[in-house]
PDB file of N, CA and C in Angstrom:
ATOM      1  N   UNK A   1      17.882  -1.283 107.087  1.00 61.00           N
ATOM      2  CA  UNK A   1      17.711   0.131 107.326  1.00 61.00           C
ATOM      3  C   UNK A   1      18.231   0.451 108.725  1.00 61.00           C
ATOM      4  N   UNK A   2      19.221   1.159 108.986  1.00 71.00           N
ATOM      5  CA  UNK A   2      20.254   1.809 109.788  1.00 71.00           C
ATOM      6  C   UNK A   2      19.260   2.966 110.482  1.00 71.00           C
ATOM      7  N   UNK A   3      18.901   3.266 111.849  1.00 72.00           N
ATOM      8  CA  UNK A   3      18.471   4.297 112.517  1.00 72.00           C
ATOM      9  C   UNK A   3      19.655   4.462 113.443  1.00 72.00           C
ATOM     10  N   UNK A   4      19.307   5.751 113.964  1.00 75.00           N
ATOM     11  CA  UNK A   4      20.084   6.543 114.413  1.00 75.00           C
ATOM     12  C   UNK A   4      19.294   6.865 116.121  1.00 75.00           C
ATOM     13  N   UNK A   5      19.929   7.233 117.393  1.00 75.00           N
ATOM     14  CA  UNK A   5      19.550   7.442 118.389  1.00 75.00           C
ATOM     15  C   UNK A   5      18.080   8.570 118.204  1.00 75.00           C
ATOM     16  N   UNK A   6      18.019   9.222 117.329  1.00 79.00           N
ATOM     17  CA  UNK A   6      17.012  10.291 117.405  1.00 79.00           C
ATOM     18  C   UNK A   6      15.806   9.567 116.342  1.00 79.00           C
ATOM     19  N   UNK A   7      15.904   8.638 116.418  1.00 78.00           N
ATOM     20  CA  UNK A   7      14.964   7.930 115.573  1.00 78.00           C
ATOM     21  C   UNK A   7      14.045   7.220 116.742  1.00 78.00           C
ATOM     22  N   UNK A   8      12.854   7.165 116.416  1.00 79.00           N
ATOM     23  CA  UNK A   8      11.670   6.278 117.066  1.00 79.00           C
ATOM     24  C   UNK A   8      12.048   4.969 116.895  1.00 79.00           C
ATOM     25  N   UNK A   9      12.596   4.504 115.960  1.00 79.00           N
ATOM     26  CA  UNK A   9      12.956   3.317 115.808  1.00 79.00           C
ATOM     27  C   UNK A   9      13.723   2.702 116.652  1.00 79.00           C
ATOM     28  N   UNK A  10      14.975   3.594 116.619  1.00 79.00           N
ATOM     29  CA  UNK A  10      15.904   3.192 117.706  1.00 79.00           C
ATOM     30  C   UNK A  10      15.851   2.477 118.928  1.00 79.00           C
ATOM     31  N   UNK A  11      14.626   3.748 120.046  1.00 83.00           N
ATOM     32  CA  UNK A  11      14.148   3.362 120.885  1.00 83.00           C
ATOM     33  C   UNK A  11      13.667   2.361 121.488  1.00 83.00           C
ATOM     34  N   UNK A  12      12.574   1.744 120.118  1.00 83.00           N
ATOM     35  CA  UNK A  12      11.864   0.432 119.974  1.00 83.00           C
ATOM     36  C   UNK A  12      12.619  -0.561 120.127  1.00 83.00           C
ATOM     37  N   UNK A  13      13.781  -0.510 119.250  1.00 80.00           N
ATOM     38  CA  UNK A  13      14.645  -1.202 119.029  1.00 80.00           C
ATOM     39  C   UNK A  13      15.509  -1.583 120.540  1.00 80.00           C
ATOM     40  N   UNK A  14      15.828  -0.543 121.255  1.00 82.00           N
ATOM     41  CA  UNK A  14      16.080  -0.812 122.099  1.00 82.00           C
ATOM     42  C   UNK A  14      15.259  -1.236 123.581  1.00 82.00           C
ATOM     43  N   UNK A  15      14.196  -1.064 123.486  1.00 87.00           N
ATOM     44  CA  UNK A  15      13.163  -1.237 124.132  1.00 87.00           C
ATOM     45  C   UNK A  15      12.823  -3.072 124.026  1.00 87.00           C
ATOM     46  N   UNK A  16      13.087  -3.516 122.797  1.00 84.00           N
ATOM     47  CA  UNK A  16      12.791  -4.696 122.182  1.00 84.00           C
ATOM     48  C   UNK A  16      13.910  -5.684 122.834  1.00 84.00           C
ATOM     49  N   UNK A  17      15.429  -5.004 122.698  1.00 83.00           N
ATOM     50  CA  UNK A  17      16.248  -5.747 123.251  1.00 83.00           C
ATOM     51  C   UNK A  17      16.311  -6.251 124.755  1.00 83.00           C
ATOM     52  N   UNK A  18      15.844  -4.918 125.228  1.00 88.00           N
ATOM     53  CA  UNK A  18      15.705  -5.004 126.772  1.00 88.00           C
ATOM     54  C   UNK A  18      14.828  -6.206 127.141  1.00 88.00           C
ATOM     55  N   UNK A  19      13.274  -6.090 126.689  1.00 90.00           N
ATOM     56  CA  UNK A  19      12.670  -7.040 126.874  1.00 90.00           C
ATOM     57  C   UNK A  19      13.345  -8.622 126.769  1.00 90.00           C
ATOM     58  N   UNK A  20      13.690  -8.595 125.315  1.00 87.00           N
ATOM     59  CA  UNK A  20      14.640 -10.121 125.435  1.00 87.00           C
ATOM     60  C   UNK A  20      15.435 -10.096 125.926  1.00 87.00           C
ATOM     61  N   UNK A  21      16.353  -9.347 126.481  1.00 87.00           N
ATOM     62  CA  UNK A  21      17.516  -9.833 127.319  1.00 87.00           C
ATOM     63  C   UNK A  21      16.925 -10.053 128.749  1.00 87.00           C
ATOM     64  N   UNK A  22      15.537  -9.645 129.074  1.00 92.00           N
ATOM     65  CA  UNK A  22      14.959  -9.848 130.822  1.00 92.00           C
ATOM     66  C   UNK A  22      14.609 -11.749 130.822  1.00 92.00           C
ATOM     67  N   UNK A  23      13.795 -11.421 129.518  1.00 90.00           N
ATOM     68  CA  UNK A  23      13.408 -12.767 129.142  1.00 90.00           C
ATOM     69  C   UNK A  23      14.375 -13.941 129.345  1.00 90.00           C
ATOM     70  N   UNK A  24      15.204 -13.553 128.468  1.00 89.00           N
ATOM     71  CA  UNK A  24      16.329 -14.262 128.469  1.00 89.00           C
ATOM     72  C   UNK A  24      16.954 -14.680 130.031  1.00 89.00           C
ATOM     73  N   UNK A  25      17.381 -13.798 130.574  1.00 92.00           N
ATOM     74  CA  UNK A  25      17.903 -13.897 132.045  1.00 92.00           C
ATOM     75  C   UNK A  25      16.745 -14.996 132.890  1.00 92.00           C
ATOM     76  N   UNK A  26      15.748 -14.421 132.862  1.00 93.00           N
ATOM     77  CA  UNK A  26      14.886 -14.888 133.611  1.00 93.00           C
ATOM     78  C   UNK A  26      14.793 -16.634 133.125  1.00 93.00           C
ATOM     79  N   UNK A  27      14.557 -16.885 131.951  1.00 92.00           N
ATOM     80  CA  UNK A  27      14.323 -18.836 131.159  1.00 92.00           C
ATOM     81  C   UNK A  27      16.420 -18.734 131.877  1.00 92.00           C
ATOM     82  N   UNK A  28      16.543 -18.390 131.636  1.00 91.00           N
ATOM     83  CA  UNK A  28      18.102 -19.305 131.700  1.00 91.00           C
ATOM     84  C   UNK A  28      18.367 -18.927 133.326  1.00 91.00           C
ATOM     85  N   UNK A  29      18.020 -18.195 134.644  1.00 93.00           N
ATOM     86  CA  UNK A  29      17.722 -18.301 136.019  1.00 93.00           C
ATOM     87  C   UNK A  29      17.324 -19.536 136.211  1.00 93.00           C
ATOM     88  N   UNK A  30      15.844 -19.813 135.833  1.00 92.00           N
ATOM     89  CA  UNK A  30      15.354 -21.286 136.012  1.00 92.00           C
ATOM     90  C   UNK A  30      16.170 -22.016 135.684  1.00 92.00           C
ATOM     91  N   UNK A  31      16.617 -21.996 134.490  1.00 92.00           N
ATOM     92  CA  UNK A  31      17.305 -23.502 134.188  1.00 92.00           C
ATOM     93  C   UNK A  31      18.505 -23.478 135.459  1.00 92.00           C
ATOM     94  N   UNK A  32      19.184 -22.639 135.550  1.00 92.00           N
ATOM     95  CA  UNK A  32      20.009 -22.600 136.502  1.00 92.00           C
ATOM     96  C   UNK A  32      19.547 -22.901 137.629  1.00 92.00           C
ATOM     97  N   UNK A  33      18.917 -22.965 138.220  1.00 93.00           N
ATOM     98  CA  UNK A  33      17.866 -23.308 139.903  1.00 93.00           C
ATOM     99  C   UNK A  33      17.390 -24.493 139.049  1.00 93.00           C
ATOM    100  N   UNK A  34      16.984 -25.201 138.205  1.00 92.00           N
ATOM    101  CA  UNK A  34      16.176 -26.555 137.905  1.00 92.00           C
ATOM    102  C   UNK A  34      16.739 -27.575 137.933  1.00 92.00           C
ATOM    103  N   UNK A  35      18.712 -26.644 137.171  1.00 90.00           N
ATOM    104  CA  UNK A  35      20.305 -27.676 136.571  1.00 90.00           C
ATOM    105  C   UNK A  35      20.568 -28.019 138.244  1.00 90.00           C
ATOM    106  N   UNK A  36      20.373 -26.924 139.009  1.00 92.00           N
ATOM    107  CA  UNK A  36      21.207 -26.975 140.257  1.00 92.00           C
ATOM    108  C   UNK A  36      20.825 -28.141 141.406  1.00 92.00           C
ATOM    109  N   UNK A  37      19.383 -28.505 141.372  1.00 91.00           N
ATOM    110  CA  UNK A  37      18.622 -29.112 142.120  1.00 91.00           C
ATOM    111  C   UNK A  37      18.323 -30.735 141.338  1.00 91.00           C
ATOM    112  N   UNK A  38      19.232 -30.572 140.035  1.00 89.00           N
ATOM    113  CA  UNK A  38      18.991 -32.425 139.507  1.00 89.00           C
ATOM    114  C   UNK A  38      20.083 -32.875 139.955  1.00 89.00           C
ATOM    115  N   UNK A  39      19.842 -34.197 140.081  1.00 90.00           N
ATOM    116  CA  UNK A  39      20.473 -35.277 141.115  1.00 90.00           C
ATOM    117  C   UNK A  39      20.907 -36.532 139.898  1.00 90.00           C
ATOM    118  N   UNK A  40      20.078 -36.976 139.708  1.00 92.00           N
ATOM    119  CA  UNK A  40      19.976 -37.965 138.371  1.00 92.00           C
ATOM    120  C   UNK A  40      19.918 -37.759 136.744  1.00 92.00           C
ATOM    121  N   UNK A  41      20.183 -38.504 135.741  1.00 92.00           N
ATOM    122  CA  UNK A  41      20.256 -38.419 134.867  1.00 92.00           C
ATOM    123  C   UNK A  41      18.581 -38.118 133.990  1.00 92.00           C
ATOM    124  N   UNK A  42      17.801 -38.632 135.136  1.00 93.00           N
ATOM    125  CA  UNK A  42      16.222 -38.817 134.411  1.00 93.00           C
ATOM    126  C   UNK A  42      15.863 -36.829 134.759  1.00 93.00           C
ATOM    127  N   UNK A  43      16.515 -36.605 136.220  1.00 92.00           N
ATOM    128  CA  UNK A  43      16.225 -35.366 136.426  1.00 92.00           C
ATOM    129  C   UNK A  43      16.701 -34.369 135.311  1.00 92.00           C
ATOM    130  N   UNK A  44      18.069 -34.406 134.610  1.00 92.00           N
ATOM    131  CA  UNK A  44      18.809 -33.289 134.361  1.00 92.00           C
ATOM    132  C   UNK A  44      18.088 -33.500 132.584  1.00 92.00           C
ATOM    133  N   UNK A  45      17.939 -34.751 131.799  1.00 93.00           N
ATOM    134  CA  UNK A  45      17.010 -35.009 130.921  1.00 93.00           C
ATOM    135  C   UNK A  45      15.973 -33.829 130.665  1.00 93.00           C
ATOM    136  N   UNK A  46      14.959 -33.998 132.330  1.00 93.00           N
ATOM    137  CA  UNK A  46      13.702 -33.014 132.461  1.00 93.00           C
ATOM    138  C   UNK A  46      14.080 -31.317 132.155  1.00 93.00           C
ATOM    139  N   UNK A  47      15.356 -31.429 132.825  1.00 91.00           N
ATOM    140  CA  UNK A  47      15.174 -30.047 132.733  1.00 91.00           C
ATOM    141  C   UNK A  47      15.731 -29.379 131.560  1.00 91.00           C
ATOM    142  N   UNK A  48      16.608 -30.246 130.509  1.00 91.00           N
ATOM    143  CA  UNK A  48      16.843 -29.988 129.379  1.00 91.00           C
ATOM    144  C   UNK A  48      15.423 -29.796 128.142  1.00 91.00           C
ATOM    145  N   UNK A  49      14.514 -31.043 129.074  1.00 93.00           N
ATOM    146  CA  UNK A  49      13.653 -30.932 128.045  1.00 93.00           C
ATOM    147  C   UNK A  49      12.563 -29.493 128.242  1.00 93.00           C
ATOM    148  N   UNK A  50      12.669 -28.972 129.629  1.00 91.00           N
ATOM    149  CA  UNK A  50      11.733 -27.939 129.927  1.00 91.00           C
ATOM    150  C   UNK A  50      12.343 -26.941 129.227  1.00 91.00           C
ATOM    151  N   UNK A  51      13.607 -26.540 129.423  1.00 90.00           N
ATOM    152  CA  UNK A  51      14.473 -25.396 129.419  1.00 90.00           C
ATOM    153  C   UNK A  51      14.845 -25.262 128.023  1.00 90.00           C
ATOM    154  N   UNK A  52      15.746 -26.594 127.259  1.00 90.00           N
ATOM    155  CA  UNK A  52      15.816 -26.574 125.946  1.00 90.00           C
ATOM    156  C   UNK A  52      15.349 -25.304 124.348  1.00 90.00           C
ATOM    157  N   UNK A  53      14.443 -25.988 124.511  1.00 91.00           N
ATOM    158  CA  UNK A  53      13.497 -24.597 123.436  1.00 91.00           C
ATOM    159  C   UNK A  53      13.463 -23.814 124.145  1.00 91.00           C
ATOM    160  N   UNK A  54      12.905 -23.128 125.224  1.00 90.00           N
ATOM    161  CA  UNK A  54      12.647 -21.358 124.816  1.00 90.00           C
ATOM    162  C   UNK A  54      14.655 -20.672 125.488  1.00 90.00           C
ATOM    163  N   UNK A  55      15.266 -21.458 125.920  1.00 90.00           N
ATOM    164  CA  UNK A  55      16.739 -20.970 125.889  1.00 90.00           C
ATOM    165  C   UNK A  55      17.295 -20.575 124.657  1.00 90.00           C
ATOM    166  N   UNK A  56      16.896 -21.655 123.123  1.00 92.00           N
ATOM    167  CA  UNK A  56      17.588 -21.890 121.836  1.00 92.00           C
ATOM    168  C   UNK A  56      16.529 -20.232 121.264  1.00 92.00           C
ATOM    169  N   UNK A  57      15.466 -20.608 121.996  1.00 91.00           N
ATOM    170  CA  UNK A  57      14.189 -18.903 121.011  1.00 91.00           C
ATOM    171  C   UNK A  57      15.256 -17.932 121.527  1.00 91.00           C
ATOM    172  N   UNK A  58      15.846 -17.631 122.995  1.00 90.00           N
ATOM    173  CA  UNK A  58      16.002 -16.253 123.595  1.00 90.00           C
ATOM    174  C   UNK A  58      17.256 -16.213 123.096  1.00 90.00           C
ATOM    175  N   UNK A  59      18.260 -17.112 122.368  1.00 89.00           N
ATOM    176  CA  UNK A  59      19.693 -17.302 121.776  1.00 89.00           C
ATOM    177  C   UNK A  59      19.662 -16.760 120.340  1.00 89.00           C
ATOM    178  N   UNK A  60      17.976 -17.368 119.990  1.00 92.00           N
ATOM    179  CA  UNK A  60      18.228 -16.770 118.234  1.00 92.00           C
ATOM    180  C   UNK A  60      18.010 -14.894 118.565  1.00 92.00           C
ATOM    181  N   UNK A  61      16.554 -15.106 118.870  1.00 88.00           N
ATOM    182  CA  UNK A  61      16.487 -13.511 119.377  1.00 88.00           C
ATOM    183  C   UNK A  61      17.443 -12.624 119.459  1.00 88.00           C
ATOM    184  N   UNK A  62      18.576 -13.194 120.413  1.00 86.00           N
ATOM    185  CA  UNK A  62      19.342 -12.035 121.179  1.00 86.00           C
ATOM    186  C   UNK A  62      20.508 -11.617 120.358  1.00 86.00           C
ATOM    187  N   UNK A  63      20.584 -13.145 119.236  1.00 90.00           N
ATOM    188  CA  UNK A  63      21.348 -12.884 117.945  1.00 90.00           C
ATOM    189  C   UNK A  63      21.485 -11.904 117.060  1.00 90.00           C
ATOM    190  N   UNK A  64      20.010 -12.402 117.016  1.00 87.00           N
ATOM    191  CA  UNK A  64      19.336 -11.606 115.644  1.00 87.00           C
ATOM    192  C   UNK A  64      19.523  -9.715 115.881  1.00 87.00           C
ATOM    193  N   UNK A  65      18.847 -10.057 117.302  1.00 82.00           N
ATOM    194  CA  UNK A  65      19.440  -8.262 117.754  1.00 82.00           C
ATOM    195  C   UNK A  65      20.799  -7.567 117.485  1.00 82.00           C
ATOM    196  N   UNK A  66      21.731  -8.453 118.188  1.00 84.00           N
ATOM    197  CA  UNK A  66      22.759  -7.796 118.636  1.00 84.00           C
ATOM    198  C   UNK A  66      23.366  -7.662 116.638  1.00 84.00           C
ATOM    199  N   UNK A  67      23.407  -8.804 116.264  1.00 87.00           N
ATOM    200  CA  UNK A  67      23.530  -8.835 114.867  1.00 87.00           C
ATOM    201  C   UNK A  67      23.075  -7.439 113.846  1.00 87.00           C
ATOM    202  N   UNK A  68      21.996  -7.398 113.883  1.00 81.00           N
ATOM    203  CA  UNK A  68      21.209  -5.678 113.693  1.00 81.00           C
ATOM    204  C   UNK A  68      21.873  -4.578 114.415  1.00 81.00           C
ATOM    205  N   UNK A  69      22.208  -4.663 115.576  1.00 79.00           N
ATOM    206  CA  UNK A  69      23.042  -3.451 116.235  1.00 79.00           C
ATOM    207  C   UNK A  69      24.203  -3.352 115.857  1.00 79.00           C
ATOM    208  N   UNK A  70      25.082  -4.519 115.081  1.00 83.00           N
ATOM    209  CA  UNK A  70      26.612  -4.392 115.328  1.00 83.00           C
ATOM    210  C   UNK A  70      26.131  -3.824 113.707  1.00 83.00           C
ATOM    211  N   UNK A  71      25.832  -4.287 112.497  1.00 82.00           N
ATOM    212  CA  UNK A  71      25.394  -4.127 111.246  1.00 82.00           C
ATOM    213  C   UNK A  71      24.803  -2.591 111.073  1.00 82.00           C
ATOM    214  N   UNK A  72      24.272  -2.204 112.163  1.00 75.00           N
ATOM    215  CA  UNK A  72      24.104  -0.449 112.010  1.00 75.00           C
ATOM    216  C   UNK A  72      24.636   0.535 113.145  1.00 75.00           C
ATOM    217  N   UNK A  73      25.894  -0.451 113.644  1.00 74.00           N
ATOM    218  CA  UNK A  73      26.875   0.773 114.332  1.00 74.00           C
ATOM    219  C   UNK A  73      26.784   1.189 115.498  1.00 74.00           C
ATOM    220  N   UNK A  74      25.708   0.691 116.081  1.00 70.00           N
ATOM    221  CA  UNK A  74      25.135   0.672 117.496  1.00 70.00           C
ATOM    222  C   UNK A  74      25.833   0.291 118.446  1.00 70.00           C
ATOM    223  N   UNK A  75      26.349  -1.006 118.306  1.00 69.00           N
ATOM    224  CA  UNK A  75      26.982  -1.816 119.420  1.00 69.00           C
ATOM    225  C   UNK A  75      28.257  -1.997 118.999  1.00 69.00           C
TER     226      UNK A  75
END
C-alpha cells in the first residue's frame, strides 16, 4: 500500500527512516572509532564481533525502507 506525502502514513514512514538512518550512523561511528583503534588480529576479531549484528539489523532495516520508498515512488 502506496501513501502519498499528505498521508499520516507517510510521515511515520518517514519519521521511521530517520530514526534508522541515526541509528545506523551512530552503530557504524563506533565501529569506525573501535576498527580505527585495533592493532591486532584478536582486537579487530572483537570488534567485528561487537559491531557485526546490529550493523547487518541497521543494513536489513535501511533496505527494507528504502526498498518500500523506491516501490511507492518516493525515492
Amino acid at each position: 500500500m502506496c501513501v502519498t506525502p499528505a498521508s499520516e502514513f507517510f510521515w511515520i514512514g518517514l519519521a521511521l527512516f530517520a530514526a534508522v538512518g541515526f541509528v545506523c550512523f551512530r552503530v557504524g561511528h563506533r565501529f569506525w572509532r573501535d576498527a580505527s583503534s585495533a592493532s591486532n588480529a584478536e582486537q579487530w576479531a572483537e570488534v567485528f564481533n561487537d559491531h557485526g549484528p546490529p550493523m547487518m539489523n541497521c543494513s536489513l532495516w535501511l533496505l527494507i525502507l528504502i526498498l518500500a520508498g523506491v516501490s511507492c515512488g518516493l525515492l
